[in-house]
mmCIF file of C-alpha atoms in Angstrom:
data_model
loop_
_atom_site.group_PDB
_atom_site.id
_atom_site.type_symbol
_atom_site.label_atom_id
_atom_site.label_comp_id
_atom_site.label_asym_id
_atom_site.label_seq_id
_atom_site.Cartn_x
_atom_site.Cartn_y
_atom_site.Cartn_z
ATOM 1 C CA UNK A 12 13.206 -6.289 2.447
ATOM 2 C CA UNK A 13 16.757 -4.789 1.537
ATOM 3 C CA UNK A 14 20.306 -3.371 3.732
ATOM 4 C CA UNK A 15 23.432 -4.944 3.982
ATOM 5 C CA UNK A 16 24.391 -8.112 5.009
ATOM 6 C CA UNK A 17 23.944 -8.956 8.986
ATOM 7 C CA UNK A 18 21.265 -5.975 8.807
ATOM 8 C CA UNK A 19 18.472 -8.554 9.294
ATOM 9 C CA UNK A 20 17.017 -8.806 6.708
ATOM 10 C CA UNK A 21 15.898 -12.541 6.534
ATOM 11 C CA UNK A 22 14.715 -12.340 10.686
ATOM 12 C CA UNK A 23 12.592 -9.003 10.041
ATOM 13 C CA UNK A 24 11.408 -10.718 6.449
ATOM 14 C CA UNK A 25 10.105 -13.581 7.785
ATOM 15 C CA UNK A 26 8.194 -11.542 10.944
ATOM 16 C CA UNK A 27 6.947 -9.519 8.196
ATOM 17 C CA UNK A 28 5.631 -12.158 5.981
ATOM 18 C CA UNK A 29 4.273 -14.162 9.039
ATOM 19 C CA UNK A 30 2.313 -11.372 10.054
ATOM 20 C CA UNK A 31 0.812 -10.618 6.252
ATOM 21 C CA UNK A 32 0.333 -13.988 6.010
ATOM 22 C CA UNK A 33 2.369 -14.150 3.074
ATOM 23 C CA UNK A 34 5.147 -16.207 1.722
ATOM 24 C CA UNK A 35 8.759 -15.569 2.677
ATOM 25 C CA UNK A 36 12.021 -16.803 0.376
ATOM 26 C CA UNK A 37 15.594 -15.892 1.267
ATOM 27 C CA UNK A 38 17.158 -14.631 -1.513
ATOM 28 C CA UNK A 39 20.299 -16.044 -0.632
ATOM 29 C CA UNK A 40 18.400 -19.563 -1.535
ATOM 30 C CA UNK A 41 18.598 -18.237 -5.011
ATOM 31 C CA UNK A 42 22.614 -17.468 -5.792
ATOM 32 C CA UNK A 43 24.326 -19.444 -8.258
ATOM 33 C CA UNK A 44 26.676 -22.141 -6.752
ATOM 34 C CA UNK A 45 29.257 -19.786 -8.008
ATOM 35 C CA UNK A 46 28.444 -16.935 -6.464
ATOM 36 C CA UNK A 47 28.390 -18.389 -2.824
ATOM 37 C CA UNK A 48 32.034 -19.646 -3.672
ATOM 38 C CA UNK A 49 32.787 -16.780 -4.696
ATOM 39 C CA UNK A 50 31.598 -14.859 -1.012
ATOM 40 C CA UNK A 51 32.520 -17.579 0.975
ATOM 41 C CA UNK A 52 36.326 -17.094 -0.402
ATOM 42 C CA UNK A 53 35.908 -13.364 1.043
ATOM 43 C CA UNK A 54 35.861 -12.029 -2.710
ATOM 44 C CA UNK A 55 32.568 -9.699 -3.140
ATOM 45 C CA UNK A 56 30.180 -10.063 -6.146
ATOM 46 C CA UNK A 57 30.413 -7.968 -9.196
ATOM 47 C CA UNK A 58 27.790 -6.381 -10.783
ATOM 48 C CA UNK A 59 28.270 -9.168 -13.918
ATOM 49 C CA UNK A 60 27.976 -12.049 -10.548
ATOM 50 C CA UNK A 61 24.968 -10.576 -9.731
ATOM 51 C CA UNK A 62 22.069 -10.027 -12.774
ATOM 52 C CA UNK A 63 21.329 -13.393 -12.834
ATOM 53 C CA UNK A 64 20.345 -13.785 -9.096
ATOM 54 C CA UNK A 65 18.682 -9.957 -9.398
ATOM 55 C CA UNK A 66 16.427 -11.801 -12.007
ATOM 56 C CA UNK A 67 15.728 -14.652 -10.169
ATOM 57 C CA UNK A 68 14.572 -12.666 -6.903
ATOM 58 C CA UNK A 69 12.786 -10.388 -9.363
ATOM 59 C CA UNK A 70 10.974 -13.352 -11.355
ATOM 60 C CA UNK A 71 10.305 -15.267 -7.798
ATOM 61 C CA UNK A 72 8.164 -11.692 -6.565
ATOM 62 C CA UNK A 73 6.239 -12.645 -9.749
ATOM 63 C CA UNK A 74 5.392 -15.521 -9.419
ATOM 64 C CA UNK A 75 4.964 -16.240 -5.615
ATOM 65 C CA UNK A 76 1.686 -14.041 -5.479
ATOM 66 C CA UNK A 77 1.493 -12.041 -1.766
ATOM 67 C CA UNK A 78 5.874 -12.451 -0.868
ATOM 68 C CA UNK A 79 8.525 -10.856 0.904
ATOM 69 C CA UNK A 80 12.033 -11.891 -0.384
ATOM 70 C CA UNK A 81 15.092 -10.286 1.864
ATOM 71 C CA UNK A 82 17.498 -9.387 -0.837
ATOM 72 C CA UNK A 83 20.560 -6.866 -0.032
ATOM 73 C CA UNK A 84 19.576 -5.073 -3.041
ATOM 74 C CA UNK A 85 22.372 -2.508 -2.606
ATOM 75 C CA UNK A 86 21.910 -0.054 -5.708
ATOM 76 C CA UNK A 87 19.362 1.287 -7.919
ATOM 77 C CA UNK A 88 20.088 -0.428 -10.289
ATOM 78 C CA UNK A 89 19.641 -4.138 -9.205
ATOM 79 C CA UNK A 90 16.408 -2.847 -7.582
ATOM 80 C CA UNK A 91 15.280 -1.604 -10.890
ATOM 81 C CA UNK A 92 16.320 -5.140 -12.687
ATOM 82 C CA UNK A 93 13.947 -6.888 -9.223
ATOM 83 C CA UNK A 94 11.076 -4.802 -10.451
ATOM 84 C CA UNK A 95 11.731 -4.888 -13.996
ATOM 85 C CA UNK A 96 11.467 -9.094 -14.118
ATOM 86 C CA UNK A 97 8.832 -8.917 -11.313
ATOM 87 C CA UNK A 98 6.366 -7.789 -13.790
ATOM 88 C CA UNK A 99 4.771 -6.001 -11.028
ATOM 89 C CA UNK A 100 4.919 -2.812 -8.360
ATOM 90 C CA UNK A 101 7.719 -3.759 -5.480
ATOM 91 C CA UNK A 102 8.268 -2.570 -1.873
ATOM 92 C CA UNK A 103 11.193 -2.344 -0.466
ATOM 93 C CA UNK A 104 11.893 -2.461 3.149
ATOM 94 C CA UNK A 105 14.955 -1.040 3.673
ATOM 95 C CA UNK A 106 17.026 -2.119 7.132
ATOM 96 C CA UNK A 107 19.540 1.038 7.925
ATOM 97 C CA UNK A 108 22.105 0.636 11.245
ATOM 98 C CA UNK A 109 25.371 1.256 12.134
ATOM 99 C CA UNK A 110 28.475 -0.476 10.307
ATOM 100 C CA UNK A 111 29.739 -1.025 13.969
ATOM 101 C CA UNK A 112 26.208 -2.736 15.252
ATOM 102 C CA UNK A 113 25.991 -4.483 12.072
ATOM 103 C CA UNK A 114 29.521 -5.962 12.308
ATOM 104 C CA UNK A 115 28.921 -7.346 15.688
ATOM 105 C CA UNK A 116 25.849 -9.172 14.915
ATOM 106 C CA UNK A 117 27.987 -10.749 11.683
ATOM 107 C CA UNK A 118 30.723 -11.508 14.295
ATOM 108 C CA UNK A 119 27.885 -13.385 16.317
ATOM 109 C CA UNK A 120 26.465 -15.336 13.270
ATOM 110 C CA UNK A 121 27.289 -18.963 12.409
ATOM 111 C CA UNK A 122 27.255 -20.670 9.320
ATOM 112 C CA UNK A 123 26.783 -18.088 7.272
ATOM 113 C CA UNK A 124 28.706 -18.031 3.598
ATOM 114 C CA UNK A 125 28.678 -14.313 4.011
ATOM 115 C CA UNK A 126 32.365 -13.416 5.625
ATOM 116 C CA UNK A 127 32.110 -10.003 8.075
ATOM 117 C CA UNK A 128 35.646 -8.490 6.774
ATOM 118 C CA UNK A 129 32.631 -8.358 3.497
ATOM 119 C CA UNK A 130 30.820 -5.543 5.452
ATOM 120 C CA UNK A 131 32.892 -2.705 4.289
ATOM 121 C CA UNK A 132 32.627 -3.150 0.314
ATOM 122 C CA UNK A 133 28.223 -3.742 0.942
ATOM 123 C CA UNK A 134 28.395 -0.290 2.761
ATOM 124 C CA UNK A 135 30.914 0.888 -0.175
ATOM 125 C CA UNK A 136 28.647 -0.649 -2.464
ATOM 126 C CA UNK A 137 25.046 0.361 -1.206
ATOM 127 C CA UNK A 138 22.466 3.049 -2.552
ATOM 128 C CA UNK A 139 20.036 4.456 -0.421
ATOM 129 C CA UNK A 140 17.201 4.254 -2.106
ATOM 130 C CA UNK A 141 16.000 7.540 -3.958
ATOM 131 C CA UNK A 142 12.719 9.601 -2.969
ATOM 132 C CA UNK A 143 11.526 8.479 -6.625
ATOM 133 C CA UNK A 144 11.542 5.012 -5.374
ATOM 134 C CA UNK A 145 8.748 2.572 -3.776
ATOM 135 C CA UNK A 146 11.184 2.459 -0.652
ATOM 136 C CA UNK A 147 10.808 3.316 3.163
ATOM 137 C CA UNK A 148 13.281 2.629 5.784
ATOM 138 C CA UNK A 149 13.495 1.195 9.211
ATOM 139 C CA UNK A 150 16.107 1.394 11.977
ATOM 140 C CA UNK A 151 16.952 -1.733 12.899
ATOM 141 C CA UNK A 152 18.580 -0.555 16.274
ATOM 142 C CA UNK A 153 16.006 -0.136 18.627
ATOM 143 C CA UNK A 154 16.020 -3.811 20.433
ATOM 144 C CA UNK A 155 13.856 -6.358 20.045
ATOM 145 C CA UNK A 156 13.462 -7.379 16.964
ATOM 146 C CA UNK A 157 9.835 -7.787 17.513
ATOM 147 C CA UNK A 158 9.914 -3.594 17.653
ATOM 148 C CA UNK A 159 11.418 -3.587 14.097
ATOM 149 C CA UNK A 160 9.466 -5.736 12.666
ATOM 150 C CA UNK A 161 6.258 -3.626 13.978
ATOM 151 C CA UNK A 162 7.483 -0.633 12.731
ATOM 152 C CA UNK A 163 8.828 -1.772 9.357
ATOM 153 C CA UNK A 164 4.839 -3.232 9.271
ATOM 154 C CA UNK A 165 3.426 0.488 10.404
ATOM 155 C CA UNK A 166 5.932 2.225 7.614
ATOM 156 C CA UNK A 167 4.244 -0.535 4.846
ATOM 157 C CA UNK A 168 0.849 0.624 5.734
ATOM 158 C CA UNK A 169 1.182 4.109 5.893
ATOM 159 C CA UNK A 170 2.882 2.996 2.075
ATOM 160 C CA UNK A 171 -0.177 1.191 1.059
ATOM 161 C CA UNK A 172 -2.588 3.922 2.239
ATOM 162 C CA UNK A 173 -0.379 6.588 0.331
ATOM 163 C CA UNK A 174 -0.530 4.583 -2.854
ATOM 164 C CA UNK A 175 -4.369 3.750 -2.318
ATOM 165 C CA UNK A 176 -5.137 7.413 -2.129
ATOM 166 C CA UNK A 177 -3.635 8.432 -5.326
#
């Protein structure tokens, strides 16, 4: 499950994993300490900072069997790196939402290392998945979160049916 910080990746990803009887992993737990410290200071990560983290995400996908991972995966090169490290097929569920809505959500959360002031850098970095990527887009605006999870599961079912028919 991908998207900018505050889009609901962890909550939606956990819900998808529960529905699919899969393992859930929050990629925040896979960040090196240096990355967490940098973001906590309000400094955005660069590609060099992200590289070992993305490899860990892909490795975890490859070793975990049925697994849902919450990971920003903001650029195509990041998603390609995750796919390569996983050694298998990966479908990205891209959570999309308005920057104002996400900013409000970030302001309301507590005990998270990612400060709301970095949200603009996340939107600036975001590369929406291209049509040739295995990705589906899910709008995060319809409440409650159960609706977002249901929409994601429906889209995943459609994606699986398309893949099976090829």
